[in-house]
Amino acid sequence: MKKVLIVTVSKTGTTDHAANLIADVIQRQGHEAIHKSLDSVDSFESYDLIIIGAPINGMMWHPDAKKIIESKAGELQAKEVALYLMAYMLDACRNTWNNKIHSSLNQIEKMVSPISIGYFKGKIDKPMPAIARFLFGLPKELPLDRTEDDAVIQWAETLVSP
Ligand SMILES: Cc1cc2nc3c(=O)[nH]c(=O)nc-3n(C[C@H](O)[C@H](O)[C@H](O)COP(=O)(O)O)c2cc1C
């Protein structure tokens, strides 16, 4: 049985929701999975796999998630690490922006060599102003909630080897 820690930064709950889905999958596979928010974690020591999730804000992975990885890089390098991001505009915005989302974890990847990275669509609470939609090249009919639980579950199923 493996011990898995899922650590999240979540401003509006989407990343936390994904963490709960991931924890369910891993528990169903017979492992221990604990979900904590980033500010309540002090050590990664007792875990076999650490999954760190955060939203994309301002086309960057949330800086708090990046900060903890930088500060604990030594500890994390000795562990299996998986990362995921939630981004409302993922695969819906102009290429230039979409590439920014897809490359937002490049630097972090070099620090912790993750076994996997999950890229998931997020959700917003109210429609974006027309000017922002135009800037990012988003279609008018894009739903506010683009989350896909199935994609998260499928990814989670690949993380812990039987
Ligand atoms: C302040 C703020 C900035 C955001 N910036 C982006 C962005 O640059 N690109 C994007 O795709 N989504 C952006 N989003 C949308 C979030 O990625 C999306 O809502 C995600 O599901 C939020 O995750 P959370 O509920 O865990 O906070 C932003 C949301 C907020 C609140």
Short mmCIF file of C-alpha atoms in Angstrom, two decimals, residues 12-155:
data_model
loop_
_atom_site.label_atom_id
_atom_site.label_comp_id
_atom_site.label_asym_id
_atom_site.label_seq_id
_atom_site.Cartn_x
_atom_site.Cartn_y
_atom_site.Cartn_z
CA THR A 12 -12.66 28.82 -6.19
CA GLY A 13 -12.74 25.10 -5.42
CA THR A 14 -12.11 23.52 -8.83
CA THR A 15 -8.63 22.24 -8.03
CA ASP A 16 -9.88 20.93 -4.68
CA HIS A 17 -12.73 19.12 -6.41
CA ALA A 18 -10.20 17.43 -8.73
CA ALA A 19 -8.10 16.50 -5.68
CA ASN A 20 -11.10 14.74 -4.13
CA LEU A 21 -11.70 12.77 -7.34
CA ILE A 22 -8.01 11.79 -7.43
CA ALA A 23 -8.08 10.74 -3.76
CA ASP A 24 -11.17 8.57 -4.38
CA VAL A 25 -9.48 6.77 -7.27
CA ILE A 26 -6.31 6.10 -5.33
CA GLN A 27 -8.23 4.89 -2.27
CA ARG A 28 -10.31 2.59 -4.46
CA GLN A 29 -7.03 1.16 -5.74
CA GLY A 30 -6.27 0.19 -2.15
CA HIS A 31 -3.83 2.93 -1.22
CA GLU A 32 -3.92 5.68 1.35
CA ALA A 33 -4.62 9.14 -0.08
CA ILE A 34 -4.77 12.33 1.94
CA HIS A 35 -5.74 15.74 0.57
CA LYS A 36 -4.34 18.85 2.24
CA SER A 37 -4.26 22.48 1.28
CA LEU A 38 -0.81 23.80 0.54
CA ASP A 39 -0.67 26.07 3.59
CA SER A 40 -1.25 23.13 5.96
CA VAL A 41 1.67 21.01 4.76
CA ASP A 42 5.01 21.14 6.51
CA SER A 43 6.71 17.95 5.40
CA PHE A 44 6.47 15.49 2.52
CA GLU A 45 8.67 13.00 4.31
CA SER A 46 6.21 10.19 5.09
CA TYR A 47 4.63 9.96 1.60
CA ASP A 48 5.54 7.80 -1.40
CA LEU A 49 3.81 9.97 -3.98
CA ILE A 50 3.06 13.67 -3.77
CA ILE A 51 0.53 15.17 -6.17
CA ILE A 52 0.53 18.95 -6.35
CA GLY A 53 -2.35 20.77 -8.04
CA ALA A 54 -3.01 24.45 -8.64
CA PRO A 55 -4.99 26.70 -10.98
CA ILE A 56 -3.61 28.84 -13.76
CA ASN A 57 -3.98 32.50 -12.81
CA GLY A 58 -2.66 35.18 -15.14
CA MET A 59 -1.44 32.43 -17.50
CA MET A 60 0.89 31.12 -14.80
CA TRP A 61 0.64 28.17 -12.40
CA HIS A 62 -0.30 29.63 -9.04
CA PRO A 63 2.86 31.17 -7.52
CA ASP A 64 2.20 29.62 -4.07
CA ALA A 65 2.50 26.12 -5.58
CA LYS A 66 5.67 27.10 -7.38
CA LYS A 67 7.09 28.57 -4.17
CA ILE A 68 6.60 25.43 -2.10
CA ILE A 69 8.24 23.32 -4.77
CA GLU A 70 11.21 25.67 -4.89
CA SER A 71 11.56 25.68 -1.12
CA LYS A 72 11.21 21.88 -0.78
CA ALA A 73 12.93 20.85 -4.02
CA GLY A 74 15.55 18.80 -2.18
CA GLU A 75 12.92 16.78 -0.30
CA LEU A 76 10.72 16.38 -3.40
CA GLN A 77 13.54 15.18 -5.65
CA ALA A 78 13.77 12.03 -3.53
CA LYS A 79 10.03 11.34 -4.02
CA GLU A 80 7.64 10.49 -6.80
CA VAL A 81 5.85 13.69 -7.73
CA ALA A 82 2.91 14.33 -10.05
CA LEU A 83 1.59 17.78 -10.94
CA TYR A 84 -1.66 19.09 -12.34
CA LEU A 85 -3.16 22.36 -13.38
CA MET A 86 -6.67 23.69 -13.89
CA ALA A 87 -7.14 26.38 -16.54
CA TYR A 88 -10.42 27.76 -17.83
CA MET A 89 -8.99 28.64 -21.23
CA LEU A 90 -7.07 25.39 -21.78
CA ASP A 91 -7.22 24.35 -25.45
CA ALA A 92 -9.84 27.01 -26.18
CA CYS A 93 -7.76 30.20 -26.45
CA ARG A 94 -5.34 31.44 -29.12
CA ASN A 95 -2.23 29.32 -29.63
CA THR A 96 0.09 31.89 -28.08
CA TRP A 97 -1.89 31.79 -24.83
CA ASN A 98 -2.54 28.08 -24.96
CA ASN A 99 1.19 27.44 -25.35
CA LYS A 100 1.74 29.57 -22.26
CA ILE A 101 -0.61 27.33 -20.27
CA HIS A 102 1.00 24.16 -21.61
CA SER A 103 4.52 25.41 -20.86
CA SER A 104 3.68 26.90 -17.45
CA LEU A 105 5.17 23.90 -15.64
CA ASN A 106 8.38 23.60 -17.71
CA GLN A 107 10.59 25.21 -15.07
CA ILE A 108 9.05 23.16 -12.27
CA GLU A 109 9.40 19.99 -14.30
CA LYS A 110 13.15 20.50 -14.29
CA MET A 111 13.17 20.79 -10.50
CA VAL A 112 11.17 17.71 -9.56
CA SER A 113 11.01 15.45 -12.68
CA PRO A 114 7.31 14.58 -12.27
CA ILE A 115 6.11 11.11 -13.23
CA SER A 116 3.10 12.76 -14.87
CA ILE A 117 1.46 16.14 -15.45
CA GLY A 118 -2.30 16.54 -15.73
CA TYR A 119 -3.76 19.44 -17.74
CA PHE A 120 -7.42 20.00 -16.91
CA LYS A 121 -10.09 22.47 -17.94
CA GLY A 122 -11.38 24.78 -15.22
CA LYS A 123 -14.40 26.88 -14.50
CA ILE A 124 -15.29 30.52 -14.01
CA ASP A 125 -18.23 31.99 -12.13
CA LYS A 126 -19.35 34.72 -14.52
CA PRO A 127 -18.93 35.41 -18.24
CA MET A 128 -15.70 37.06 -19.29
CA PRO A 129 -15.99 40.60 -20.65
CA ALA A 130 -16.15 40.73 -24.46
CA ILE A 131 -12.79 42.49 -24.61
CA ALA A 132 -11.08 39.68 -22.69
CA ARG A 133 -12.77 37.05 -24.86
CA PHE A 134 -11.49 38.89 -27.91
CA LEU A 135 -7.96 39.19 -26.49
CA PHE A 136 -7.75 35.49 -25.71
CA GLY A 137 -9.66 34.43 -28.84
CA LEU A 138 -12.38 32.59 -26.91
CA PRO A 139 -15.65 31.65 -28.59
CA LYS A 140 -18.74 33.39 -27.18
CA GLU A 141 -20.50 30.08 -26.55
CA LEU A 142 -17.73 28.63 -24.35
CA PRO A 143 -19.49 27.28 -21.21
CA LEU A 144 -18.57 28.77 -17.84
CA ASP A 145 -17.94 25.30 -16.43
CA ARG A 146 -15.47 23.39 -18.61
CA THR A 147 -14.44 20.89 -15.94
CA GLU A 148 -14.25 17.25 -16.99
CA ASP A 149 -14.33 14.88 -14.03
CA ASP A 150 -13.73 11.90 -16.34
CA ALA A 151 -10.42 13.33 -17.56
CA VAL A 152 -9.25 13.81 -13.97
CA ILE A 153 -10.35 10.30 -12.99
CA GLN A 154 -8.63 8.73 -16.00
CA TRP A 155 -5.40 10.55 -15.17
#
